[in-house]
XYZ file of C-alpha atoms in Angstrom:
783
model
C 18.384 4.779 -30.502
C 18.564 8.625 -28.552
C 18.564 7.962 -24.637
C 14.775 9.023 -24.903
C 12.775 6.931 -27.317
C 12.078 3.155 -27.108
C 12.422 0.201 -29.332
C 10.103 0.435 -32.629
C 7.884 -2.230 -31.879
C 7.809 -1.370 -27.731
C 4.171 -2.032 -26.488
C 2.524 0.732 -24.928
C -0.596 0.102 -22.669
C -2.669 0.033 -19.384
C -3.801 -2.688 -16.950
C -7.018 -3.067 -15.153
C -8.738 -6.053 -13.453
C -12.111 -7.576 -13.498
C -13.109 -7.152 -9.636
C -12.325 -3.408 -9.619
C -13.454 -2.212 -12.414
C -16.345 -4.677 -13.828
C -19.089 -4.039 -11.653
C -22.301 -5.670 -12.746
C -21.414 -8.618 -9.576
C -24.742 -10.772 -9.836
C -25.487 -9.962 -13.493
C -25.835 -12.543 -16.619
C -25.327 -15.399 -13.725
C -22.458 -14.538 -12.331
C -21.883 -15.611 -9.197
C -19.871 -14.572 -5.715
C -15.900 -14.514 -5.869
C -13.688 -14.542 -2.377
C -13.899 -11.051 -3.004
C -17.749 -10.164 -3.111
C -17.477 -11.785 0.180
C -14.609 -10.427 1.757
C -14.844 -6.868 0.761
C -16.747 -4.154 2.936
C -17.106 -1.991 -0.342
C -20.119 -2.401 -2.539
C -18.999 -3.730 -5.773
C -20.737 -1.476 -8.384
C -16.593 -0.541 -9.236
C -16.573 1.546 -12.440
C -19.451 -0.558 -14.133
C -17.064 -1.473 -16.735
C -19.483 -4.470 -17.638
C -21.790 -2.048 -19.368
C -19.870 1.169 -20.147
C -16.674 -0.868 -21.757
C -17.517 0.707 -25.423
C -16.832 4.355 -23.476
C -13.759 2.814 -21.954
C -12.488 1.393 -25.024
C -13.251 4.706 -27.038
C -11.003 6.588 -24.238
C -8.041 4.141 -24.583
C -7.988 4.498 -28.530
C -7.954 8.569 -27.877
C -5.301 8.189 -25.443
C -3.590 6.109 -27.850
C -3.172 2.763 -26.363
C -1.754 -0.059 -28.217
C -2.685 -2.801 -25.777
C -4.936 -3.111 -22.859
C -4.201 -5.748 -20.027
C -7.524 -6.914 -18.555
C -8.422 -10.078 -16.156
C -11.055 -12.826 -16.868
C -13.636 -13.076 -13.755
C -13.446 -16.673 -13.566
C -17.056 -16.557 -11.334
C -18.356 -14.852 -14.439
C -17.473 -17.708 -16.777
C -17.385 -20.810 -14.215
C -20.261 -19.302 -11.389
C -19.705 -22.547 -9.208
C -15.815 -22.826 -10.298
C -16.124 -25.950 -12.557
C -18.767 -27.569 -15.032
C -20.714 -25.961 -18.086
C -19.338 -22.308 -18.557
C -21.882 -19.894 -18.231
C -22.241 -18.398 -22.073
C -24.056 -14.968 -20.994
C -20.548 -14.510 -18.907
C -18.303 -15.270 -21.837
C -20.668 -13.082 -24.151
C -19.715 -9.950 -22.439
C -15.323 -11.042 -23.204
C -17.014 -11.550 -26.674
C -18.245 -8.037 -26.644
C -14.852 -6.060 -25.339
C -12.627 -8.043 -27.581
C -14.425 -6.824 -30.893
C -14.588 -3.492 -29.646
C -10.723 -3.847 -28.953
C -9.837 -5.365 -32.097
C -11.944 -2.769 -33.687
C -10.196 0.028 -32.026
C -6.970 -1.452 -33.043
C -5.890 -2.280 -29.125
C -4.009 -5.717 -28.710
C -5.751 -7.436 -26.108
C -3.666 -8.915 -23.320
C -5.790 -11.533 -21.222
C -5.350 -12.529 -17.039
C -7.244 -15.404 -16.305
C -6.928 -15.240 -12.632
C -6.650 -11.663 -10.652
C -7.088 -12.813 -7.448
C -11.521 -13.235 -7.756
C -11.353 -16.980 -6.906
C -14.911 -18.286 -7.063
C -16.383 -18.640 -3.318
C -17.977 -21.908 -4.102
C -14.347 -23.015 -4.878
C -13.153 -21.420 -1.371
C -16.030 -22.933 0.205
C -14.460 -26.675 -0.997
C -10.917 -25.292 0.773
C -9.411 -23.082 -1.945
C -6.506 -22.540 -2.750
C -4.599 -24.885 -0.276
C -6.417 -27.435 -2.325
C -5.124 -29.435 -4.922
C -8.362 -29.720 -6.578
C -8.478 -25.650 -6.990
C -5.472 -26.252 -9.495
C -7.011 -29.310 -11.405
C -10.202 -26.703 -11.908
C -8.317 -23.996 -13.438
C -6.882 -25.784 -16.148
C -10.350 -26.589 -17.032
C -11.234 -23.003 -16.531
C -8.087 -21.931 -18.822
C -9.465 -24.286 -21.336
C -13.208 -22.834 -21.590
C -11.842 -19.569 -21.847
C -9.525 -19.720 -24.340
C -11.897 -21.743 -26.479
C -14.298 -18.887 -27.060
C -12.056 -16.128 -27.031
C -8.534 -17.374 -28.508
C -9.076 -16.204 -31.716
C -8.371 -12.759 -30.856
C -6.249 -12.869 -27.545
C -2.586 -13.327 -28.800
C -1.102 -12.985 -25.177
C -2.235 -14.932 -22.415
C -1.068 -14.368 -18.594
C -2.372 -17.473 -16.430
C -1.850 -15.906 -12.733
C -1.531 -12.288 -11.493
C 0.788 -11.776 -8.320
C 0.431 -15.626 -6.517
C 2.573 -14.002 -4.057
C -0.299 -11.510 -2.835
C -2.661 -13.891 -3.187
C -1.518 -16.467 -1.077
C 0.539 -14.760 1.653
C -2.235 -11.645 1.978
C -4.883 -13.788 1.271
C -4.016 -16.933 3.382
C -1.403 -15.820 5.680
C -1.721 -12.341 7.238
C -5.724 -12.528 6.277
C -5.771 -8.695 5.125
C -7.149 -9.654 1.438
C -9.836 -12.710 0.541
C -10.630 -14.916 1.504
C -9.154 -13.488 5.133
C -7.492 -16.609 6.359
C -4.138 -16.328 8.791
C -2.385 -19.426 8.206
C 1.322 -20.089 7.402
C 0.920 -23.448 6.271
C -2.325 -22.656 4.267
C -0.297 -19.548 2.587
C 2.938 -21.939 1.453
C -0.210 -24.867 0.430
C -1.779 -22.007 -1.414
C 1.094 -20.461 -2.930
C 2.008 -24.115 -4.316
C -1.242 -24.913 -5.576
C -1.413 -21.668 -7.720
C 2.139 -22.197 -9.010
C 0.749 -25.879 -10.267
C -2.550 -24.035 -11.591
C -0.072 -22.064 -13.502
C 1.790 -25.115 -15.017
C -1.537 -27.006 -16.179
C -3.198 -23.694 -16.979
C 0.085 -23.260 -19.953
C -0.335 -26.651 -20.692
C -4.045 -26.187 -21.311
C -3.399 -23.098 -23.369
C -0.721 -24.283 -25.468
C -3.040 -27.405 -26.151
C -5.421 -25.031 -27.337
C -3.412 -23.347 -29.667
C -2.703 -20.235 -27.446
C -0.012 -18.214 -29.075
C 2.077 -16.687 -25.931
C 1.806 -17.676 -22.693
C 3.274 -16.439 -19.517
C 2.799 -15.233 -16.132
C 2.673 -11.986 -13.704
C 4.658 -11.794 -10.542
C 4.859 -8.717 -7.882
C 8.523 -8.372 -7.769
C 10.684 -5.907 -5.458
C 14.277 -5.726 -5.029
C 15.081 -6.712 -1.348
C 18.051 -4.220 0.175
C 18.475 -2.270 3.512
C 17.803 1.452 4.116
C 21.246 2.139 3.367
C 21.098 0.912 -0.077
C 18.271 2.652 -1.232
C 20.724 5.683 -1.591
C 23.843 3.429 -2.923
C 22.570 0.041 -4.522
C 26.119 -1.163 -4.461
C 26.379 -0.956 -0.488
C 28.266 -3.796 1.249
C 26.396 -5.469 3.721
C 27.027 -6.990 7.070
C 26.701 -10.767 7.718
C 23.599 -10.457 9.364
C 22.016 -7.760 6.607
C 23.066 -9.996 3.845
C 20.926 -12.971 5.205
C 18.159 -10.964 6.045
C 18.170 -9.496 2.601
C 18.488 -13.267 0.823
C 15.677 -14.623 3.130
C 13.300 -12.347 2.251
C 14.471 -12.304 -1.382
C 13.702 -16.042 -1.275
C 10.294 -15.687 0.370
C 8.986 -12.676 -2.082
C 10.767 -13.080 -5.235
C 12.774 -16.538 -6.015
C 9.581 -18.715 -4.200
C 8.050 -17.750 -7.428
C 10.533 -17.732 -9.742
C 12.994 -20.310 -9.807
C 9.600 -22.718 -9.649
C 8.869 -21.338 -12.935
C 11.849 -20.737 -14.851
C 14.285 -23.353 -13.069
C 11.514 -26.123 -11.607
C 13.081 -25.901 -8.058
C 12.430 -23.981 -4.929
C 15.109 -22.192 -3.166
C 15.947 -23.910 -0.465
C 15.697 -21.214 1.926
C 11.672 -20.956 1.256
C 11.473 -24.927 1.366
C 12.856 -24.669 5.020
C 10.346 -22.159 6.285
C 7.361 -24.297 4.277
C 8.597 -27.345 6.345
C 8.175 -25.813 9.758
C 5.033 -24.219 8.686
C 2.960 -27.346 8.058
C 5.244 -29.360 6.037
C 5.914 -30.019 2.529
C 3.646 -33.054 1.601
C 1.538 -30.896 -0.590
C 4.635 -30.496 -3.077
C 4.045 -34.147 -5.207
C 6.730 -36.054 -7.379
C 6.176 -34.135 -10.702
C 4.729 -30.486 -9.908
C 7.651 -29.052 -10.095
C 8.124 -30.268 -14.198
C 4.527 -29.210 -14.722
C 5.101 -25.600 -13.062
C 8.193 -25.029 -15.163
C 6.353 -24.582 -18.192
C 8.448 -22.477 -20.994
C 7.267 -18.695 -20.631
C 7.490 -16.854 -23.581
C 6.919 -13.746 -21.264
C 7.141 -12.239 -17.483
C 5.127 -9.822 -16.449
C 6.299 -8.096 -14.145
C 4.613 -5.659 -11.206
C 6.950 -3.130 -9.875
C 5.393 0.012 -7.530
C 8.313 0.068 -4.805
C 11.304 -2.188 -2.963
C 11.730 -4.467 0.093
C 13.607 -2.663 2.626
C 14.832 -4.863 5.495
C 17.367 -5.332 7.846
C 18.230 -7.769 10.780
C 16.708 -7.181 13.978
C 17.161 -9.942 16.249
C 13.928 -9.622 18.527
C 11.904 -8.615 15.850
C 8.715 -11.323 15.369
C 7.894 -12.665 11.985
C 5.545 -10.398 10.091
C 2.415 -12.776 9.046
C 2.690 -12.140 5.320
C 6.297 -13.391 5.404
C 6.124 -16.653 7.580
C 10.091 -17.393 8.335
C 10.927 -13.542 8.979
C 11.840 -13.957 12.158
C 14.775 -11.673 13.489
C 14.099 -9.020 10.141
C 12.662 -5.896 10.972
C 10.500 -4.068 7.695
C 12.036 -0.533 7.447
C 10.122 2.451 7.270
C 12.578 4.970 5.159
C 12.913 9.004 4.998
C 12.018 9.415 1.089
C 9.286 10.451 -0.893
C 6.089 8.111 -0.874
C 2.847 7.980 -2.756
C -0.523 8.468 -0.860
C -0.571 4.672 0.099
C 2.795 5.560 1.989
C 4.646 3.461 -0.349
C 8.593 4.746 -0.824
C 9.007 6.062 -4.491
C 12.749 4.779 -5.824
C 12.388 4.498 -9.701
C 16.039 3.021 -9.657
C 14.649 -0.167 -8.030
C 13.180 -0.746 -11.334
C 16.425 -0.627 -13.037
C 17.877 -2.939 -10.875
C 15.109 -5.367 -10.926
C 15.072 -5.768 -14.694
C 18.735 -6.124 -15.236
C 18.794 -8.759 -12.544
C 16.223 -11.184 -14.078
C 17.339 -10.782 -17.378
C 21.071 -11.405 -16.037
C 19.752 -14.605 -14.279
C 17.168 -15.029 -17.398
C 18.977 -14.175 -20.208
C 16.697 -15.590 -23.225
C 13.349 -14.629 -21.255
C 11.076 -11.562 -22.776
C 9.406 -9.208 -19.991
C 6.935 -6.765 -19.904
C 6.322 -4.438 -17.404
C 2.647 -5.342 -16.670
C 1.831 -2.934 -13.677
C 3.579 0.156 -12.223
C 2.114 3.350 -11.268
C 0.881 5.254 -8.070
C -1.880 6.266 -5.900
C -1.726 10.186 -5.242
C -4.234 12.956 -3.792
C -6.126 13.788 -6.871
C -8.195 17.467 -6.509
C -10.890 17.780 -9.269
C -10.957 21.717 -10.408
C -12.934 23.499 -12.747
C -9.936 23.160 -15.545
C -8.835 19.684 -15.315
C -7.391 17.085 -12.567
C -3.562 18.450 -12.198
C -2.218 15.240 -10.748
C 1.636 16.476 -11.321
C 2.651 13.857 -8.786
C 1.833 11.092 -10.615
C 3.181 12.266 -14.187
C 6.304 12.751 -12.153
C 6.204 9.205 -10.534
C 6.043 7.649 -14.334
C 8.200 9.478 -16.020
C 10.899 8.629 -13.231
C 10.193 5.169 -13.737
C 10.103 5.265 -17.448
C 13.529 6.822 -17.623
C 14.521 3.911 -14.955
C 12.912 1.030 -17.702
C 14.892 2.959 -20.283
C 17.941 2.775 -18.896
C 17.428 -0.870 -17.805
C 16.719 -1.496 -21.882
C 19.728 0.328 -22.508
C 21.998 -2.262 -20.287
C 20.322 -5.095 -22.241
C 17.303 -5.873 -20.140
C 14.576 -7.762 -23.044
C 11.535 -5.587 -21.681
C 8.845 -5.427 -24.153
C 6.018 -3.111 -23.140
C 5.148 -0.717 -19.968
C 1.537 -1.195 -18.859
C 0.160 1.712 -16.442
C -1.514 0.852 -13.403
C -4.084 1.393 -14.293
C -6.872 3.162 -16.770
C -9.372 4.223 -14.144
C -9.658 5.006 -10.781
C -11.409 1.988 -9.198
C -12.088 -0.647 -6.040
C -8.699 -0.839 -4.031
C -9.457 -4.088 -2.719
C -9.544 -3.427 1.043
C -8.432 0.248 0.851
C -11.970 0.301 -1.004
C -12.738 3.849 -3.468
C -10.281 6.457 -1.628
C -7.199 5.410 -3.259
C -6.529 6.605 -6.898
C -4.097 4.846 -9.146
C -6.306 5.644 -12.373
C -5.045 7.894 -15.448
C -8.972 8.928 -15.824
C -10.769 9.790 -12.823
C -14.504 8.683 -11.777
C -17.222 9.977 -10.459
C -18.459 7.173 -8.255
C -21.922 8.830 -7.688
C -22.395 9.479 -11.973
C -19.608 7.255 -13.236
C -18.255 10.042 -15.574
C -15.149 9.509 -16.554
C -12.104 12.751 -17.194
C -9.001 11.807 -17.991
C -6.488 13.259 -15.610
C -3.387 15.123 -16.557
C -1.293 12.342 -16.579
C -3.714 10.289 -19.197
C -2.826 13.505 -21.803
C 0.820 13.287 -20.996
C 0.849 9.328 -21.159
C -0.656 9.974 -24.632
C 1.735 12.275 -25.765
C 4.700 9.624 -24.704
C 2.990 7.050 -26.815
C 2.675 9.336 -29.677
C 6.547 10.413 -29.293
C 7.419 6.425 -28.837
C 9.421 7.632 -25.635
C 10.229 10.365 -23.104
C 11.041 13.668 -24.332
C 14.885 14.161 -24.227
C 14.693 17.424 -22.110
C 12.273 17.569 -19.357
C 10.295 20.901 -19.972
C 10.801 23.647 -17.040
C 7.459 23.444 -15.525
C 6.424 27.276 -15.033
C 7.041 28.933 -11.926
C 5.163 31.172 -9.580
C 7.815 33.666 -10.521
C 7.169 32.789 -14.202
C 3.770 33.841 -14.227
C 4.288 36.739 -11.778
C 6.631 38.117 -14.760
C 4.206 37.435 -17.551
C 1.091 39.131 -15.705
C 3.367 41.822 -14.352
C 2.529 41.543 -10.721
C 3.926 40.343 -7.100
C 4.097 36.563 -6.612
C 2.134 37.280 -3.162
C -0.585 38.703 -6.005
C -0.311 35.690 -8.089
C -0.936 33.669 -4.611
C -3.749 35.516 -3.823
C -5.197 35.096 -6.863
C -4.804 31.112 -7.328
C -6.296 30.674 -3.507
C -9.092 32.932 -4.659
C -8.902 35.887 -2.155
C -11.543 38.913 -2.938
C -8.741 41.104 -2.473
C -7.571 41.493 -6.027
C -9.236 43.300 -8.561
C -11.238 42.077 -11.275
C -8.448 43.718 -13.839
C -5.336 41.946 -11.897
C -7.247 38.609 -11.633
C -8.284 38.448 -15.174
C -4.491 39.410 -15.824
C -3.150 36.914 -13.635
C -5.368 33.985 -14.877
C -4.608 34.827 -18.758
C -0.543 34.656 -17.628
C -1.568 31.316 -15.845
C -3.336 29.373 -18.931
C -0.974 30.447 -21.497
C 1.892 29.121 -19.379
C -0.372 26.321 -18.236
C 0.806 26.419 -14.920
C -0.221 23.905 -11.892
C -0.700 25.695 -8.740
C 1.797 24.051 -6.256
C 3.774 24.326 -3.103
C 4.294 28.291 -3.766
C 1.192 29.457 -5.080
C -1.050 27.459 -2.634
C -0.586 29.199 0.920
C 2.513 31.460 0.432
C 1.041 34.368 0.190
C 3.014 35.956 2.867
C 5.666 33.321 2.965
C 9.122 34.861 4.204
C 10.770 32.005 5.664
C 12.472 28.262 4.990
C 12.335 27.762 8.611
C 10.371 24.959 10.542
C 9.887 25.231 14.467
C 10.233 21.572 15.827
C 8.777 21.652 18.953
C 9.292 18.986 21.883
C 7.381 19.103 25.172
C 8.435 16.853 27.977
C 7.656 14.175 29.262
C 5.932 11.749 26.431
C 4.150 8.618 27.907
C 6.604 5.847 27.028
C 8.355 8.234 24.600
C 11.977 8.175 23.918
C 11.917 5.906 20.896
C 9.074 8.069 19.466
C 11.033 11.383 20.212
C 13.989 10.214 18.692
C 12.642 8.870 15.944
C 10.556 12.233 15.227
C 13.537 14.339 15.521
C 15.460 11.936 13.012
C 13.131 11.753 10.340
C 11.161 15.175 10.643
C 14.243 16.784 10.338
C 15.529 14.214 7.577
C 12.579 14.637 5.468
C 12.421 18.437 5.698
C 15.498 19.407 5.518
C 15.677 17.179 2.189
C 12.985 19.693 1.036
C 15.198 22.529 1.852
C 13.556 23.405 5.142
C 15.608 25.106 7.995
C 14.895 23.275 11.524
C 14.548 24.996 14.298
C 14.567 22.874 17.573
C 12.501 24.200 20.569
C 11.769 22.843 24.153
C 8.215 23.390 25.769
C 8.715 23.040 29.166
C 7.737 25.847 31.041
C 4.841 28.381 30.961
C 7.964 31.321 29.787
C 9.382 28.534 26.906
C 5.519 28.409 25.677
C 5.415 32.376 25.623
C 8.547 32.636 23.656
C 7.569 30.051 21.103
C 4.536 31.596 20.288
C 5.867 35.040 19.880
C 8.394 33.786 17.563
C 5.910 31.889 15.746
C 3.569 35.083 15.701
C 6.816 37.091 14.345
C 6.474 34.923 11.080
C 10.248 33.424 11.886
C 8.649 29.996 11.015
C 6.574 28.772 7.948
C 5.504 25.866 10.116
C 5.215 23.679 13.426
C 5.603 20.128 14.102
C 4.672 19.829 17.969
C 4.936 16.899 20.223
C 2.998 18.009 23.096
C 2.775 16.580 26.474
C 0.510 13.484 27.194
C -1.901 15.641 29.202
C -3.815 18.723 28.032
C -2.109 22.505 27.925
C -2.689 25.152 25.903
C 0.079 25.445 23.569
C -1.474 23.573 20.721
C -4.101 26.106 20.854
C -2.295 29.191 20.647
C 0.003 28.132 18.072
C -3.250 27.528 15.920
C -4.677 30.812 16.324
C -1.545 32.108 14.617
C -2.411 31.124 10.900
C 0.609 29.695 11.020
C 0.310 25.583 9.766
C 1.056 23.011 12.646
C 0.372 19.791 13.144
C 0.393 17.363 15.609
C 1.591 14.161 17.593
C -1.038 12.408 18.830
C -4.441 12.989 19.492
C -5.254 16.052 20.956
C -8.327 16.192 23.613
C -10.083 18.689 20.786
C -9.205 16.605 18.081
C -10.318 19.176 15.315
C -8.402 21.618 16.792
C -5.131 20.991 13.929
C -4.492 17.936 11.982
C -2.598 15.451 13.654
C -0.689 12.099 13.337
C -1.600 9.541 15.912
C -1.478 5.540 15.818
C -4.575 3.824 16.035
C -5.314 3.186 19.440
C -8.530 2.064 19.346
C -8.024 -0.771 16.584
C -4.891 -1.883 18.189
C -6.534 -2.481 21.354
C -9.604 -4.304 19.581
C -6.848 -6.599 17.914
C -5.499 -7.340 20.920
C -8.547 -8.040 22.759
C -10.237 -10.263 19.295
C -6.507 -12.201 19.483
C -7.560 -13.423 23.098
C -10.665 -14.120 22.192
C -9.847 -16.163 19.229
C -8.088 -18.560 22.045
C -10.634 -19.090 24.001
C -9.876 -16.634 26.957
C -13.357 -15.581 27.917
C -13.091 -13.772 31.229
C -10.641 -11.068 30.203
C -9.556 -7.855 32.893
C -7.971 -4.803 31.673
C -5.629 -2.593 33.079
C -6.536 0.889 32.460
C -5.167 4.595 32.890
C -4.475 6.953 33.766
C -8.019 8.093 32.331
C -7.006 11.759 31.389
C -4.583 10.279 28.444
C -6.212 10.543 25.231
C -4.303 7.392 24.075
C -5.625 5.327 26.998
C -9.372 6.186 26.684
C -9.068 5.529 22.883
C -7.559 1.854 23.741
C -10.179 1.672 26.024
C -12.768 1.823 23.360
C -11.343 -0.193 21.275
C -11.295 -3.036 23.761
C -14.921 -2.183 24.558
C -15.684 -2.859 21.333
C -14.275 -6.084 20.484
C -15.791 -7.433 24.017
C -19.243 -6.143 23.155
C -18.860 -7.846 19.748
C -18.265 -11.182 21.447
C -21.278 -10.596 23.287
C -19.308 -9.754 26.480
C -18.911 -6.725 28.955
C -15.456 -5.426 30.404
C -13.835 -6.294 33.905
C -11.710 -2.916 34.169
C -9.130 -2.006 37.039
C -8.003 1.751 37.081
C -3.979 2.088 37.261
C -2.910 5.609 39.177
C 0.172 5.759 37.126
C 2.000 4.311 33.863
C 4.759 2.411 36.150
C 5.132 -1.074 36.625
C 4.157 -0.704 39.944
C 0.750 0.875 39.347
C 0.664 -2.773 36.858
C 1.021 -5.054 39.580
C -1.614 -3.080 42.314
C -4.143 -3.127 39.581
C -3.579 -6.490 38.439
C -3.842 -7.555 41.877
C -7.008 -6.230 42.411
C -8.529 -7.807 39.351
C -7.747 -11.398 40.361
C -9.028 -10.904 43.555
C -12.253 -9.604 42.401
C -12.310 -11.871 39.387
C -10.714 -15.199 40.423
C -11.723 -16.771 36.926
C -9.773 -14.294 35.087
C -7.813 -15.752 32.514
C -6.375 -12.953 30.413
C -5.296 -9.561 31.031
C -5.111 -6.193 28.551
C -2.872 -3.739 29.522
C -3.182 -0.323 28.516
C 0.480 -0.122 28.085
C 3.803 -2.226 28.433
C 4.941 -0.813 31.721
C 1.277 -1.472 33.273
C 1.255 -5.221 31.245
C 5.188 -5.721 32.641
C 3.607 -5.060 36.316
C 0.555 -7.758 35.209
C 3.275 -10.145 34.718
C 4.996 -9.507 38.011
C 1.577 -9.699 39.798
C 0.567 -12.835 38.003
C 3.632 -14.540 39.458
C 3.055 -13.056 42.706
C -0.547 -14.517 42.949
C 0.701 -17.975 42.209
C -0.579 -17.541 38.666
C 1.054 -19.182 35.464
C 1.798 -17.130 32.289
C 0.150 -18.191 29.707
C -1.356 -21.451 30.815
C -3.134 -19.877 33.343
C -3.465 -16.089 32.487
C -2.383 -14.740 29.082
C -1.244 -11.003 29.375
C -0.813 -8.567 26.413
C 0.039 -5.052 26.361
C 0.537 -1.860 24.461
C 3.509 0.008 22.719
C 6.309 -2.769 22.057
C 8.920 -0.998 24.416
C 12.297 -2.411 23.739
C 11.750 -4.356 27.131
C 8.421 -6.563 26.233
C 10.517 -8.842 23.594
C 13.222 -9.283 26.924
C 10.245 -9.981 29.563
C 9.565 -13.961 30.824
C 7.933 -14.887 29.186
C 8.359 -12.565 26.041
C 5.443 -9.960 26.169
C 2.621 -10.411 23.309
C 1.984 -6.569 22.173
C 0.368 -4.022 19.984
C 3.555 -2.443 17.832
C 3.323 1.551 17.891
C 5.220 2.457 14.157
C 7.406 5.196 15.291
C 8.832 5.659 12.098
C 5.474 5.709 10.271
C 4.121 8.159 13.112
C 7.396 10.317 12.423
C 8.007 10.515 8.381
C 3.672 10.944 8.601
C 4.280 14.195 10.244
C 7.240 15.674 8.419
C 4.723 14.796 4.973
C 1.353 16.386 6.619
C 3.246 19.357 7.449
C 4.702 19.781 3.488
C 1.492 19.129 2.593
C -0.104 21.798 4.535
C 2.750 23.920 3.557
C 1.891 23.581 -0.472
C -1.321 24.524 0.765
C -3.214 21.075 -0.231
C -6.033 19.756 1.638
C -4.809 18.077 4.535
C -6.914 15.550 7.449
C -5.392 13.771 10.589
C -3.352 10.734 9.800
C -3.888 7.555 11.979
C -1.552 5.040 11.442
C -2.239 1.600 11.871
C -0.738 -0.420 14.809
C 0.377 -4.255 14.407
C -0.331 -6.959 16.815
C 3.070 -8.997 17.747
C 2.433 -12.410 19.594
C 5.144 -13.893 22.055
C 4.750 -16.230 24.639
C 2.668 -14.433 26.949
C -0.722 -15.012 24.920
């Protein structure tokens, strides 16, 4: 076997899920699932329910040997139990007939997160009854479809369904309870065991399950997998591995929970739901384990860190951002993590067959007249296939690979803006267009593997040489400039088409590129900005230098320095500018925007359309803080607000007002004349004097919130018994106050990385928009 080919019987395919592609959510007797209730987007999706013949023809044309799809429980058993809905099963009958006729092997997943809402209304996955109903559902589906399905997967990614659906609440059904998450996880595992029994009793040939698995590592290990860890980091890695991976692997394959996850479950509602005999039922023999891999989990020990709601028990562990290439979802691209993962599973479970059942990436696709040239997606899949091939060479028992996904679709809570598909879907017309990645994958399947050597992609220089023109002329043609004659344009486009050239960094924006330098301009002071400034310097420098850029650090602290910076940029000495403007308005960003050189800002400017910027979701964070107070019965909430000339403070006030308005309440404001703790004391005392019944204070910054804590003590109010206090920023002092300060975390590393990526996108000539990074509420004792 050469280094590029895969085993002769290796299975090549694609995966989808019912809710994401089918649409027809009320057709032929289907009733709502939890995602119909939870999703803000209408679920017409790809209308696969009516267009499946076209989609099967697409798969056949692309050479797919296998199609992994999921069955909609709510379509088969609209109430979750009882008599099957014949019309719902008819659809899957037709789909299977179409697949078989096309020579495509069906792989069926019974549960891909779309629990019937009727079962959720009876308690959902935290209730044992749901597992029993799943076994009935499995038997009903097999009875109708079992003659054409060789391999059945019971569940898809139970960690996501349990801990994002019932723990953090970011997925359906949107509950936020660690106890419910652990109960849901156990009952999903029990459903797997009962469902596997039912399938085998009915004669199923092969039964498996699909888990989302990720190697857990520290930032240093991302570039050196074998790096030794400190005792604290080793414990952090082991704990997250137990919660994310082993909590599902070990019950299924060894009939026991890891001690670490059991201990966390015991502290979060107890383990009375785990009954005698459950683990024996869960540990049904598996014919195949589906592995979904996208990115590693990167963590390190951080004693003051509160638990992430998706990982109950993760107190003292920081989930890290790393300076590496990422997808449009912000997920780090680490192909070697797939090899690491597959080798580990095959080492620990040597008799188990594996399939990579999902692997793919969201990138921003640009639809052009001559196709969708998604080179980033091709690179992502190619690198992961090389990693997969290396794992097979080293003994991993991997029998197949399924790209996620066939079609651009409804990406759960992310809606329609995420593009994972090999095939582009225009949701207004439902027109399908294969992207370059689909055609590339077709060729991989035909070869049975990757080309031994990667073909050199034609460059700007190659096209220029073929056309007999300069690089700048090629760039002008690609960018559609009218200054190029028709004859030269024709010559350049002929060379582009002959070479199969895809316009990239050089062509899209480098009409007159003269340097590889980028200016990092720091304006001081920034509000609460030491950590943020340090992160920007670290990550922007790391990422841009990794992209071959030289960084010129410039300080913008005087009018004279502003003049020098503008002159430096106007002289063409840098290709782009990362600007950290001061909190209060000045003219530097406006002056730089007129130079024609790409500029990106940290922080939303007063005139938001001036240039692209990166900011934290100040309004969303303030709304989350206010909703947290309301959910805990606080009804008389004041806000310490100011100074009001800061854009961030204006947005935080807007988010606070909006949350109160939704609750039918009005704001109670006290303006602070600065950002100091003393200003917080003064404003809070005024609030308490004006509103004696005040039971909560939301402060626009942590420094003001610490002042509010001092004012509460001065006024004889107990925190949190009499008065809850919430801040914003999560500065270092927030976790050290007495009591610990509930606050909204500003993700400094994420903002810094987004800045660097935004500038790189602008330098590459891509269409760019401003980036707003989500904030996260960190709940401590003060609220």
